[in-house]
Coordinates of N, CA and C in Angstrom, one line a residue:
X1 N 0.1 17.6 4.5 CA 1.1 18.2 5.4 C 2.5 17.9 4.9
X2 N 3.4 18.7 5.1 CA 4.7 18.7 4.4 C 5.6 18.0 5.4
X3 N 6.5 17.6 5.6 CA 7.5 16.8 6.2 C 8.5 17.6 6.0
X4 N 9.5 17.8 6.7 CA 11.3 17.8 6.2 C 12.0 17.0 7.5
X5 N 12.4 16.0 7.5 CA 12.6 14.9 8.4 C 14.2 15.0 9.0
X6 N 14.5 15.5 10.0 CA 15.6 15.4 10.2 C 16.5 14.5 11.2
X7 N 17.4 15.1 11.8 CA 18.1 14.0 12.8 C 17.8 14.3 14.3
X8 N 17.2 15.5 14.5 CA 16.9 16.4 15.6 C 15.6 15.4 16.1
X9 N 14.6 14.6 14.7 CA 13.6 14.6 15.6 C 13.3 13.2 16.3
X10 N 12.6 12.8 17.3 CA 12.8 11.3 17.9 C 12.0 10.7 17.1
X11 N 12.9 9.2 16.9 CA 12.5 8.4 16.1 C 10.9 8.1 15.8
X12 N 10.3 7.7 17.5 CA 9.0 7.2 17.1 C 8.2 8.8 16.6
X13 N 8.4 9.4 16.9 CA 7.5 11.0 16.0 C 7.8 10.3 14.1
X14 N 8.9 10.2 14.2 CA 9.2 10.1 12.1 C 8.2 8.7 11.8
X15 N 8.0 8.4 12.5 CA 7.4 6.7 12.5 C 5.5 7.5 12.1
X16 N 5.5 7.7 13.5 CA 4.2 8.3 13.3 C 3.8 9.2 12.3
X17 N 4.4 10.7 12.2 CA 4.2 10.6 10.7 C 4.5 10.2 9.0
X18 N 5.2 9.3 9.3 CA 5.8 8.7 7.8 C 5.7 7.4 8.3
X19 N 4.4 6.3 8.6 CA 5.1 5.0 8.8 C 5.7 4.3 8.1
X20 N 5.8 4.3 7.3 CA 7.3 3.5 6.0 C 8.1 3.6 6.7
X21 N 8.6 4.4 7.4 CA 10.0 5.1 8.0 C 10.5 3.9 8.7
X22 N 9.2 2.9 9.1 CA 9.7 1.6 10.1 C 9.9 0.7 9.3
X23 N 10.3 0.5 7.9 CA 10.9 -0.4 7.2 C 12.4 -0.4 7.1
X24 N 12.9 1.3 7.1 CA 14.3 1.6 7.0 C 15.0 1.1 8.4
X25 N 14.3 1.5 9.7 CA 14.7 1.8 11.2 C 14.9 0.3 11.2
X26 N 13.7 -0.5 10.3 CA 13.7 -1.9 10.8 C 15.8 -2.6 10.0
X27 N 15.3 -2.3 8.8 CA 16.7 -2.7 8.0 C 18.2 -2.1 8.7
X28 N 18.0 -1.1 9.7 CA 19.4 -0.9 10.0 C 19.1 -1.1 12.0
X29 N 18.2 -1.6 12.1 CA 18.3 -2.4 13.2 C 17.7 -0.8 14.7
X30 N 17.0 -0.2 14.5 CA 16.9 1.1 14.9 C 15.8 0.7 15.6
X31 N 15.3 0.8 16.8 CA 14.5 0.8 17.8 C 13.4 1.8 17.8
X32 N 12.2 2.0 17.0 CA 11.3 2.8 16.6 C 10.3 2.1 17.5
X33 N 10.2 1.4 18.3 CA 9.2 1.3 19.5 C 9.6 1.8 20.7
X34 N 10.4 0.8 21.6 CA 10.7 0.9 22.9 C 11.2 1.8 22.7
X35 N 12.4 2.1 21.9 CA 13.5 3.2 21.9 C 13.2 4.4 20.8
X36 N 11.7 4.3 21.2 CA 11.6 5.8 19.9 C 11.3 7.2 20.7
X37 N 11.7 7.4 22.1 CA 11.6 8.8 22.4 C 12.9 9.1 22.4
X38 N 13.7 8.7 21.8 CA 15.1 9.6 21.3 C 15.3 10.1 19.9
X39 N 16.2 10.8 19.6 CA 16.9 12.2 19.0 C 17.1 10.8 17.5
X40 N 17.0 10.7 16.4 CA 17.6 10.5 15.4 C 18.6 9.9 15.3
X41 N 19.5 11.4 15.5 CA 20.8 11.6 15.7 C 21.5 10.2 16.6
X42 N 21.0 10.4 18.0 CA 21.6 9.0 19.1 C 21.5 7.8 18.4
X43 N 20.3 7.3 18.0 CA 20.0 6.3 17.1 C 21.2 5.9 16.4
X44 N 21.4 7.0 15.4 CA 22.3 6.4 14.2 C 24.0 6.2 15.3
X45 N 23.8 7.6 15.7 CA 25.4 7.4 16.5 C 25.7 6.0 17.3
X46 N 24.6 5.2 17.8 CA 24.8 4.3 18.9 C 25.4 3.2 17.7
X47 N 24.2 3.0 16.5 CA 24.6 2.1 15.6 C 25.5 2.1 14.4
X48 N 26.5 3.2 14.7 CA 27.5 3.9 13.8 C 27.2 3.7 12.2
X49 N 26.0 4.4 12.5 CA 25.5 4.5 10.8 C 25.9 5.4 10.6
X50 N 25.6 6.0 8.7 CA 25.9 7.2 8.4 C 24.4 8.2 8.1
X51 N 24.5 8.9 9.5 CA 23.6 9.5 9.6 C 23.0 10.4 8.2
X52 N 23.6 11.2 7.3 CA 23.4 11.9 6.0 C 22.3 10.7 5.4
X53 N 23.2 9.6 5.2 CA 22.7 8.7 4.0 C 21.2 8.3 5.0
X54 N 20.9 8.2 5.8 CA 19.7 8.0 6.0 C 18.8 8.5 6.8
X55 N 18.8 10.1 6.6 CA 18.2 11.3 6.2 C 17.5 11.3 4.8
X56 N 18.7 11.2 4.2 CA 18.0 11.8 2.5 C 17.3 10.3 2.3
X57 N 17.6 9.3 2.6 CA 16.3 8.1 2.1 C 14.9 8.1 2.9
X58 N 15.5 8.7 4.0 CA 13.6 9.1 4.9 C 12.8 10.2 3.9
X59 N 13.9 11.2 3.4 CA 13.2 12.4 3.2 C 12.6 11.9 1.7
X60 N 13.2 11.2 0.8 CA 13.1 10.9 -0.6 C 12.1 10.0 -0.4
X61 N 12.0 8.8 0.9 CA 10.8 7.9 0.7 C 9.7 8.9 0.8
X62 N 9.6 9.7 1.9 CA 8.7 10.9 2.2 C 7.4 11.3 0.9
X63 N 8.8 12.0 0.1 CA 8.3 13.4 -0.8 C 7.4 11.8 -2.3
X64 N 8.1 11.0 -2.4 CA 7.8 9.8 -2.9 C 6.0 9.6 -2.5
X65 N 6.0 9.1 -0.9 CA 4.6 9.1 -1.0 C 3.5 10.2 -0.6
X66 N 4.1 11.3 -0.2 CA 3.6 12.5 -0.4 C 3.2 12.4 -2.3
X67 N 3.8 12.5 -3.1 CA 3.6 12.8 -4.6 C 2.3 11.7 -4.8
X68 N 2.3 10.9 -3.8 CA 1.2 9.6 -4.3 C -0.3 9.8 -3.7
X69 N 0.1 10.8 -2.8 CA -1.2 11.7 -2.2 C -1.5 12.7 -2.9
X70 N -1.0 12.9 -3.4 CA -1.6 14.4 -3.9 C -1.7 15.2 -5.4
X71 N -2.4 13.8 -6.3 CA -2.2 13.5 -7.6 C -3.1 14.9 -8.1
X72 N -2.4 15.3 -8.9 CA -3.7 16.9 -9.3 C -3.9 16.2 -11.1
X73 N -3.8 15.6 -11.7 CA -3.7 15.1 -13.0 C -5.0 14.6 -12.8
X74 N -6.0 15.0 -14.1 CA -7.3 14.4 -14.6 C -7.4 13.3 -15.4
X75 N -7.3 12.4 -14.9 CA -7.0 10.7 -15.7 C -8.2 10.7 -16.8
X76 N -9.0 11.2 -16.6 CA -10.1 11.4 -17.9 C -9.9 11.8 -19.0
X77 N -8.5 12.3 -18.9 CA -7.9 13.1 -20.1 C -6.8 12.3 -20.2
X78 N -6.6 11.3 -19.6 CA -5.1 10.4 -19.9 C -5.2 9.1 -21.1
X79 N -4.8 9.1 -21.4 CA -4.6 8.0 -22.9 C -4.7 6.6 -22.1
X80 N -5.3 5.3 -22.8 CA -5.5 4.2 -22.0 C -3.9 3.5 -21.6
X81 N -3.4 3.8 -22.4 CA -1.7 3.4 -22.4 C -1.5 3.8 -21.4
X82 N -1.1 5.5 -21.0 CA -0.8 6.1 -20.6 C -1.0 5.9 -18.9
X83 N -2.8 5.6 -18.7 CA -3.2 5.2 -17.6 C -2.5 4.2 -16.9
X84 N -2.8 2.7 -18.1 CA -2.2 1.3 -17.7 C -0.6 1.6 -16.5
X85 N 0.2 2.5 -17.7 CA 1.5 2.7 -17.4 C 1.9 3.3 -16.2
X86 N 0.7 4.6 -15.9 CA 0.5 4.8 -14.0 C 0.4 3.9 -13.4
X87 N -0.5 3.2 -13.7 CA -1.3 2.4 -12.6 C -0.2 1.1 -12.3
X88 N 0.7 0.9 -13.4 CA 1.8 -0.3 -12.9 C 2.9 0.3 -11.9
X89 N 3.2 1.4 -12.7 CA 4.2 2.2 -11.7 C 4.2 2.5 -10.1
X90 N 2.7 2.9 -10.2 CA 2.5 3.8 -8.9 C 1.8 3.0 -8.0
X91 N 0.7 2.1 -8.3 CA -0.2 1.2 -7.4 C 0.4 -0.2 -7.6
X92 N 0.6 -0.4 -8.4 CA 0.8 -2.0 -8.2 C 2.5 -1.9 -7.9
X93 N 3.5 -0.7 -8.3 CA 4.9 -0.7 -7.4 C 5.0 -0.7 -5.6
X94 N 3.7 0.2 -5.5 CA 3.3 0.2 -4.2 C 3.1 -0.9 -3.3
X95 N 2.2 -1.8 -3.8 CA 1.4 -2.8 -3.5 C 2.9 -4.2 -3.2
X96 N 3.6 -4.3 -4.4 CA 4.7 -5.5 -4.7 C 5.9 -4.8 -3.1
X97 N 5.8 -3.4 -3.2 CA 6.7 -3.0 -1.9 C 6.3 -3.5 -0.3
X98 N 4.7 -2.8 -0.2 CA 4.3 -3.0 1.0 C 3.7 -4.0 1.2
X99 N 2.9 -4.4 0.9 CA 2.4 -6.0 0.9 C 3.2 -7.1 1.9
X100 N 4.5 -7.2 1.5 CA 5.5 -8.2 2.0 C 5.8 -7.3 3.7
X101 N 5.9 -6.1 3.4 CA 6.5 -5.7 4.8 C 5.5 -5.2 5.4
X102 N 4.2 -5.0 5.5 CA 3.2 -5.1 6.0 C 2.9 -6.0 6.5
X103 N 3.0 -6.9 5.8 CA 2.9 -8.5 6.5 C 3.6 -8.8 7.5
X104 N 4.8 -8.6 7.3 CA 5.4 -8.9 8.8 C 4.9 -8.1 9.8
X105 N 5.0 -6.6 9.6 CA 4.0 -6.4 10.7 C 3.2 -6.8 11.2
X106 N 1.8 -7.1 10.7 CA 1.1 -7.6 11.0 C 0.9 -9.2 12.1
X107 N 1.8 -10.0 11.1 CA 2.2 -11.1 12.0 C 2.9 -10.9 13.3
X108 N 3.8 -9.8 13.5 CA 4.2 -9.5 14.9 C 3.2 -9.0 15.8
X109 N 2.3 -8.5 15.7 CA 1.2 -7.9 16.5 C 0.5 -9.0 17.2
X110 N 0.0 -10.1 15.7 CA -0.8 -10.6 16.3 C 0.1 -11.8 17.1
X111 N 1.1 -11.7 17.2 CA 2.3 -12.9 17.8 C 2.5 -12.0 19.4
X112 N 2.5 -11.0 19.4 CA 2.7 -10.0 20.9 C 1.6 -9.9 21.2
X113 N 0.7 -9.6 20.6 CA -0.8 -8.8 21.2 C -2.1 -9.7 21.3
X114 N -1.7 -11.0 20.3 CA -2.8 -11.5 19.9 C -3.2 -12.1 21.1
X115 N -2.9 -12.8 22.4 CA -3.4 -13.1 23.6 C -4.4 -12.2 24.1
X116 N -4.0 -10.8 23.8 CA -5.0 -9.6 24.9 C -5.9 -9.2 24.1
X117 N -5.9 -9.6 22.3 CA -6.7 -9.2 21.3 C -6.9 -10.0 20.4
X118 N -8.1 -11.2 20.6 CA -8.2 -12.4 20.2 C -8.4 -11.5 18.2
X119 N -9.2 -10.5 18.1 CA -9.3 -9.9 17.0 C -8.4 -9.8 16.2
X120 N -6.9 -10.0 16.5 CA -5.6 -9.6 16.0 C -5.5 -10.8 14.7
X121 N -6.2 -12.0 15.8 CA -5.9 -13.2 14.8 C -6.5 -13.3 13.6
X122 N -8.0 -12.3 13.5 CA -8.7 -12.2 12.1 C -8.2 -11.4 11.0
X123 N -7.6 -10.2 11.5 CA -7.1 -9.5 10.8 C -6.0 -10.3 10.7
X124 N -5.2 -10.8 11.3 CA -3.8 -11.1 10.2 C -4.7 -12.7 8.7
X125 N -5.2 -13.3 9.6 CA -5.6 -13.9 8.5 C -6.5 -13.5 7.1
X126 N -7.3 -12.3 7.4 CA -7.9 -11.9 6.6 C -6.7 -10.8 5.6
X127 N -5.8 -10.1 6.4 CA -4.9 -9.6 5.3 C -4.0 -10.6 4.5
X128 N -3.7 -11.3 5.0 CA -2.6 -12.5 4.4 C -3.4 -13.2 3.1
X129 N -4.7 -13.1 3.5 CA -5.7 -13.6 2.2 C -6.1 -12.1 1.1
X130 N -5.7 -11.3 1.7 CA -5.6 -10.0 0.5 C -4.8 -10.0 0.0
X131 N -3.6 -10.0 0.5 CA -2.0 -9.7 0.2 C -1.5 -11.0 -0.7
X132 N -2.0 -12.4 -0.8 CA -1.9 -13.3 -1.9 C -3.3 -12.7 -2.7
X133 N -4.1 -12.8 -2.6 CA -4.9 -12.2 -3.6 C -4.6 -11.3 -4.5
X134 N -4.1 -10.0 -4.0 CA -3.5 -9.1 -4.2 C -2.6 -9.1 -5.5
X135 N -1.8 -9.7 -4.9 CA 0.1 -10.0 -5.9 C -0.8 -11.2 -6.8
X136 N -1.4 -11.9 -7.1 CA -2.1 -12.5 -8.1 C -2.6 -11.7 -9.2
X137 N -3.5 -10.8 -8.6 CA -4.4 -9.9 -9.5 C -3.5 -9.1 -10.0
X138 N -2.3 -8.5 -9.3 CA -1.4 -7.2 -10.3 C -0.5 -8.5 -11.4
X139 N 0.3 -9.4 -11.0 CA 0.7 -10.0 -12.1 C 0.0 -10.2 -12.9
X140 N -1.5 -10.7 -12.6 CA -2.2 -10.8 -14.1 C -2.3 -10.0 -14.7
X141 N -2.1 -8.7 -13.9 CA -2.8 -7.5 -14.8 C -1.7 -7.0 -16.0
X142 N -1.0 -7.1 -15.2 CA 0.7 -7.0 -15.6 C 1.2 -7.5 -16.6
X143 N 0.7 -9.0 -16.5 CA 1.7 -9.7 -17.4 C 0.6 -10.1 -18.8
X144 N -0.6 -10.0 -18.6 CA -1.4 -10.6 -19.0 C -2.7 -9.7 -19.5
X145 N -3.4 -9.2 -18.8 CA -5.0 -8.0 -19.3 C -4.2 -6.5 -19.7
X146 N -3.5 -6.3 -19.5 CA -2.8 -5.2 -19.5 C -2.4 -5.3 -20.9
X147 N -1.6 -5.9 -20.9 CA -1.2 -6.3 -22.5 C -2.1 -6.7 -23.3
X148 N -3.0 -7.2 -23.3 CA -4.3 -7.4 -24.0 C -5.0 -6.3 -24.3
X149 N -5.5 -5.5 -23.3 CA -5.9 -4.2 -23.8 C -4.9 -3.1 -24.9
X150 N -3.7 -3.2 -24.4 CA -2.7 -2.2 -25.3 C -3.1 -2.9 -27.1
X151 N -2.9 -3.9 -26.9 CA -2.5 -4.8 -28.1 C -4.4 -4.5 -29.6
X152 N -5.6 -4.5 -28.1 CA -6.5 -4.2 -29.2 C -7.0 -3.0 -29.3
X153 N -6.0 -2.0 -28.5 CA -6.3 0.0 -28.4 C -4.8 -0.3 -30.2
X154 N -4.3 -1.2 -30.3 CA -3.1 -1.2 -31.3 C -3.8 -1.7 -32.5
X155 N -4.9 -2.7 -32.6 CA -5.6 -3.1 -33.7 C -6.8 -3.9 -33.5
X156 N -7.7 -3.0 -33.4 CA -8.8 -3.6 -32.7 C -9.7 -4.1 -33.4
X157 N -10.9 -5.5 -32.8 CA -10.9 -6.0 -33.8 C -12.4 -6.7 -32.7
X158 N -13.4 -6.9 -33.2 CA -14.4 -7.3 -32.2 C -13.6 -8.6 -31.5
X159 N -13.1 -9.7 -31.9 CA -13.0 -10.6 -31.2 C -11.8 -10.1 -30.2
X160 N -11.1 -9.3 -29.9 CA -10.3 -9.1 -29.2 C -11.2 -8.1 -28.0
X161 N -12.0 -7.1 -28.6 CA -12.7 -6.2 -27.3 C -13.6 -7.4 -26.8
X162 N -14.4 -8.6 -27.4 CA -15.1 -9.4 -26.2 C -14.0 -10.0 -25.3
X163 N -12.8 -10.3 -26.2 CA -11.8 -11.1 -24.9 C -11.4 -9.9 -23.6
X164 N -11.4 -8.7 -24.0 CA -10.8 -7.8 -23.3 C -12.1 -7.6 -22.5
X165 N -12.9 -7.5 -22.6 CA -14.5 -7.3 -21.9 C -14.9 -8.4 -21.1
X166 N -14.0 -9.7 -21.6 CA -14.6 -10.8 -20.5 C -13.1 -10.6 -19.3
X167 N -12.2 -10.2 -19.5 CA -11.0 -9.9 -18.8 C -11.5 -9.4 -17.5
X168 N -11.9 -7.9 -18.6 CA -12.4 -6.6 -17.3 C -13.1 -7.1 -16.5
X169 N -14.7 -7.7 -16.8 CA -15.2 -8.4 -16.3 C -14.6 -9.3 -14.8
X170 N -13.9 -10.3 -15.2 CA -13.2 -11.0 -14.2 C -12.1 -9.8 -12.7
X171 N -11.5 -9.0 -13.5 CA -11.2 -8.2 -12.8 C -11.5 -7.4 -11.9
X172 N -13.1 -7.1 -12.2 CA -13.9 -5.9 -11.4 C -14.6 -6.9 -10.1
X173 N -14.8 -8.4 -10.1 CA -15.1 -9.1 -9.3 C -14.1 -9.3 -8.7
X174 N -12.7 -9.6 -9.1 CA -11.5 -9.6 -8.1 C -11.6 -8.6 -7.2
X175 N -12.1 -7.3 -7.9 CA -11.7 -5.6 -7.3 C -13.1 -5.6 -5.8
X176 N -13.7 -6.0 -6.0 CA -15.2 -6.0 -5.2 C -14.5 -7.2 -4.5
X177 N -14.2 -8.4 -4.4 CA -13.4 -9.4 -3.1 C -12.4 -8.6 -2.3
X178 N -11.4 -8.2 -3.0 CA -10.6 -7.8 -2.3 C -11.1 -6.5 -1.3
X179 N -12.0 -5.6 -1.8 CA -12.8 -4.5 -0.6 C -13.7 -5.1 0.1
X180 N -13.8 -6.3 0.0 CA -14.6 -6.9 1.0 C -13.7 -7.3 1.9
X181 N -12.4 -7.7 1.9 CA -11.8 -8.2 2.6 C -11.2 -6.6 3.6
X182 N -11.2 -5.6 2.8 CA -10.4 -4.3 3.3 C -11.5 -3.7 4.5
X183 N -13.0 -4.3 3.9 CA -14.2 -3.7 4.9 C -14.3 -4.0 6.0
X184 N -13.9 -5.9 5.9 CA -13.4 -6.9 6.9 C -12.7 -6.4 8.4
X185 N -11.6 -6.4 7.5 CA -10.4 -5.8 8.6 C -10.5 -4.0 9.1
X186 N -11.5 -3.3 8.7 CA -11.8 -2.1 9.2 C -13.1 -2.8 10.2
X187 N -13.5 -3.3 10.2 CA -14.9 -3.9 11.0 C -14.4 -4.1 12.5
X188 N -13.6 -5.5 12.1 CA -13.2 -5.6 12.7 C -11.6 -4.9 13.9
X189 N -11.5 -4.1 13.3 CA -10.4 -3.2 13.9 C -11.3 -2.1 14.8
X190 N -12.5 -2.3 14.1 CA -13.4 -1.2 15.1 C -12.8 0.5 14.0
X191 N -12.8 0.8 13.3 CA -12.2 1.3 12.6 C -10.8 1.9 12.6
X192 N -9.8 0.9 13.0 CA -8.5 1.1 13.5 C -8.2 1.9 14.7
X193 N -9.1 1.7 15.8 CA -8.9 2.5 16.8 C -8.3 1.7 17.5
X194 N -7.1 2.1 18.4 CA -6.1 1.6 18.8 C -6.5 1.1 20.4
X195 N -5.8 0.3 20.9 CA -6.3 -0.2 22.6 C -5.3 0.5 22.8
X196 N -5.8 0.3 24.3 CA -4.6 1.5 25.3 C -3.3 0.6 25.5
X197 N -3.0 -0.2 25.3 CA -1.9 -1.0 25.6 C -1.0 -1.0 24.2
X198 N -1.7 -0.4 23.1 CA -1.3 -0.5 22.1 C 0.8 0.2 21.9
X199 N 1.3 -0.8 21.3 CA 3.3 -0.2 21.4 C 3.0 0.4 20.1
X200 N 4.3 0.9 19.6 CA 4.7 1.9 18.3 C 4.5 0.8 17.2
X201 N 4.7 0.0 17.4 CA 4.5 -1.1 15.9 C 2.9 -1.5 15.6
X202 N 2.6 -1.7 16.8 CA 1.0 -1.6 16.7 C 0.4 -0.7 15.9
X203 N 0.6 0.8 16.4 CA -0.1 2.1 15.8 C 0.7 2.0 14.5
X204 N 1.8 1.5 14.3 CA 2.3 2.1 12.6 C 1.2 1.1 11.8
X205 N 1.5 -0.2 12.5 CA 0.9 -1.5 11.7 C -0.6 -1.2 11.1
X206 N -1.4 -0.4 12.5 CA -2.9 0.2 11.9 C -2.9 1.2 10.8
X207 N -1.7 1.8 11.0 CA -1.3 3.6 9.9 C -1.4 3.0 8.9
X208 N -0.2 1.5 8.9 CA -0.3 1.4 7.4 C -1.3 0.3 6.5
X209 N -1.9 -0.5 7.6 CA -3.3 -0.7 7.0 C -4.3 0.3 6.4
X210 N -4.5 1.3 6.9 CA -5.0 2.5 6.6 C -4.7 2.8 5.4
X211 N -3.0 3.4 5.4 CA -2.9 3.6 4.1 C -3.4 2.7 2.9
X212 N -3.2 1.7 3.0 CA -3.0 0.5 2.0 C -4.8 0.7 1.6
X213 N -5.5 0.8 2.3 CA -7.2 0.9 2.1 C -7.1 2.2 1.1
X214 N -6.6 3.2 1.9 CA -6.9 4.4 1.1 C -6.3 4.3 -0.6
X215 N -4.8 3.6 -0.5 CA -4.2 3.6 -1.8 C -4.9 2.8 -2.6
X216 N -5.9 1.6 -2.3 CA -6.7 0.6 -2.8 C -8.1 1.0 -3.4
X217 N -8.5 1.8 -2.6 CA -9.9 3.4 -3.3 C -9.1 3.6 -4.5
X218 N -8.1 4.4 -4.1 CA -7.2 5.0 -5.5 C -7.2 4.5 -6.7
X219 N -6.6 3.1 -6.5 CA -6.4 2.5 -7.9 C -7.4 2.1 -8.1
X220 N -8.5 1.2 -7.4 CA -10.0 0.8 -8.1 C -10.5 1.5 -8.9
X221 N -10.9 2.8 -8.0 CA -11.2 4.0 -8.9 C -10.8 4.3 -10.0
X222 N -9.1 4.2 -10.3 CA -8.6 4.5 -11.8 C -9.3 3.2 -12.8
X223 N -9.3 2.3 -11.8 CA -9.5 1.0 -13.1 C -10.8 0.8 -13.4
X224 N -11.8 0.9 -12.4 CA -13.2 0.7 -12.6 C -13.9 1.9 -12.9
X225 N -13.7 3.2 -13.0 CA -14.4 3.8 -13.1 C -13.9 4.8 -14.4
X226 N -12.8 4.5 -14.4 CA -11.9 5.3 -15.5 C -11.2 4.9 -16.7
X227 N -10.3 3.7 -16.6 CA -10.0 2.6 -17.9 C -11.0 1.7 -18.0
X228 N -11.9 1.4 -17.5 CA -12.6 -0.1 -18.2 C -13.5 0.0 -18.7
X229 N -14.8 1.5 -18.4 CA -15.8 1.8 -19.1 C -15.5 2.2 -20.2
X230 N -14.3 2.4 -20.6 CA -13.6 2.8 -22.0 C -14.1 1.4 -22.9
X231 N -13.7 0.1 -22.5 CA -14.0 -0.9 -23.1 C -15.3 -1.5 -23.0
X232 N -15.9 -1.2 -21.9 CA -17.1 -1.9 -21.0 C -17.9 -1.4 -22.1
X233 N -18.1 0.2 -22.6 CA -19.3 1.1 -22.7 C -19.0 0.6 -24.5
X234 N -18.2 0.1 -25.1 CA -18.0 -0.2 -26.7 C -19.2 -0.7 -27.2

């Protein structure tokens, strides 16, 4: 579905469909729960922002993760380099962005809610143990397997594909923990179905768990089923 996000529409609607939108509302102090059945427009006016300038960062965050939905490129046909180089940009930029500010969400919920939803307290502990897990596995991948592979697609050499093969290896077991942990917090969320008492930070907080699962399919997929049998199958 297309977006064009303007100043006309009430806050909590931009929330709901774009929940990122509650990282910006949160940075310029914008009330996207209690005060989200108002106009944009009032919003900014009350907080004498400059309404223009944050329009076009809603709409540019928007079209941003729109383009991350709706990849039409056959990675089967992408060069291993080439892959690595997506997968830093697009999934693990994603991951270093939301991770931290998902987290606070999360911790607010279960700090408001967690009394009437003893559940709240598994899920924050069970993401907080993904979200360090998480930023571990992309710096390694990053600083460390990533460049390993480039280095023996650059001169390859048997003892470098077994190092790069015991790598992958280690990595695809990180990849299988961490969806255990994502299966976890869908289990237990009942599959993010919301309680009736549920506020606007609640339902973004579930949206963007959701997201983060679905972007997590995405990139496993690229790495396990698409760069590593490149090396695995040698």
């Amino acid at each position: 579905m297309s977006l064009i996000i303007t100043s006309t529409m009430n806050v909590g609607d931009i929330v709901t469909q774009y929940p990122q939108a509650a990282d910006l509302f949160k940075k310029y102090k914008i009330d996207f729960c209690c005060g989200g059945n108002r106009p944009l427009h009032d919003a900014v006016l009350e907080k004498n922002l400059n309404e223009d300038e944050i329009v076009q960062a809603l709409n540019e965050g928007y079209e941003k993760m729109q383009a991350m939905n709706t990849e039409t490129t056959n990675w089967q046909e992408v060069s291993s380099a080439d892959l690595i180089d997506h997968v830093m940009q697009t999934h693990h930029a994603y991951l270093t962005d939301e991770l931290p500010m998902l987290g606070q969400f999360v911790t607010k919920i279960y700090r408001v809610h967690g009394s009437n939803h003893s559940e709240l307290g598994e899920v924050y502990n069970h993401f907080h143990d993904l979200s360090k897990e998480l930023m571990e596995h992309i710096i390694k991948e990053d600083e460390v397997i990533f460049p390993l592979i480039k280095a023996y697609e650059a001169g390859p050499t048997s003892e470098k594909l077994e190092e790069v093969k015991a790598a992958i290896t280690e990595l695809e077991k990180e990849h299988d923990h961490a969806g255990d942990l994502l299966k976890l917090i869908r289990e237990i969320t009942n599959d993010y179905e919301l309680p009736v008492d549920a506020c606007m930070t609640y339902t973004t907080t579930f949206q963007r768990l959701e997201a983060l699962e679905s972007d997590m399919f995405i990139h496993v997929h690229k790495e396990n089923n698409i760069l590593f049998p490149r090396f695995l199958n040698k």
